[in-house]
């Protein structure tokens, strides 16, 4: 007898045939039962409702205003362009001063001598945006400066309105908008070419994630809302949008959402416990110090915890979706396998995933902190001293808490998926057989033989 899945007897209209094939290529091969859909909905609908209520309750309505300090990133900036570069003697432009004692034994003293005796670049820069568009100023670049200016180069200039006119503008960075935009375009094109419609939805989900981050999470934290609560609400909104948009509104995706939620809650609890226990302030560099100075009411340790949650979310999505899909496919390959067998087979796949994902997370954080680690290496600090410093301790706690959540997400999601798919009764002996029953009517046989 021909199996229900391979029986072509019911011939739907052409449009339905295409839709059926598309669904099978992107979602579960069999829909779950109505009872199981109700159970999943009973969990997810209240959760999604709570997320929407949280978004409304904590919606900031914009970034709060503050008086510019002119420090770090808190400066007024405009676009500029280098129109001319002339080489001059550093001594002629007074670019550096030798120490009055003539002491060149210190690094600063040696640099001053080198800069005074070397050849500097005198760049004429034109402001190309803002009220002072067309205004020009001179920037002297020392020979040892890490950023050398070239004629025709786009730059970012800082504006200090309270400074003397000749010192109001200065070059603070290079304008990288064109190469960055081009790289983003190549990335989007690659995603669409390889992922097709799924790739398009992934890009839309990425845009939604960025919108939640910039329109909700960051302004809400700046307005004084609890960073942990804001991060949980925002991360949940990103998770719901990204998973359902990329993988469809299916039971498989819903199980991945529940597994991700449980893992995020675990990360939040562990992060809160160990950040408090280790007395991590979250205020460890110039940028966080500037934030604290501008907005004293911000809970910096809470901001650190919020960063841990949001940073772990992207990798969690990958793990939970992969584990859920693996269990679903195992069930399709052997519908008679019970939930224990599905769990054992799925967890074997998950162990490989754990090893690669944890290594990825640790290396990502280590790469971000590489300059800092180099400084400790230069100072010949012991491992204990390095790990005990707050800068490194933050990264260690961030990495380990996130990794524990990732490791926990594998068995949690696997057992959820195994229980859900094994409790379903829509396999070859269930709903599919029922839906295939019309294929065995006389009308179906005539269409098949004809």
Tab-separated table of C-alpha atoms in Angstrom, residues 73 82 117 144 229 306 313 320 327 344 362:
chain	number	residue	atom	x	y	z
A	73	UNK	CA	31.360	60.955	22.087
A	82	UNK	CA	40.744	67.394	3.550
A	117	UNK	CA	62.784	67.057	14.651
A	144	UNK	CA	53.883	59.578	14.974
A	229	UNK	CA	13.530	44.975	33.259
A	306	UNK	CA	21.307	44.009	30.534
A	313	UNK	CA	20.199	36.300	22.931
A	320	UNK	CA	17.326	26.529	20.429
A	327	UNK	CA	14.298	16.669	17.250
A	344	UNK	CA	18.921	10.948	23.706
A	362	UNK	CA	34.613	32.898	24.702
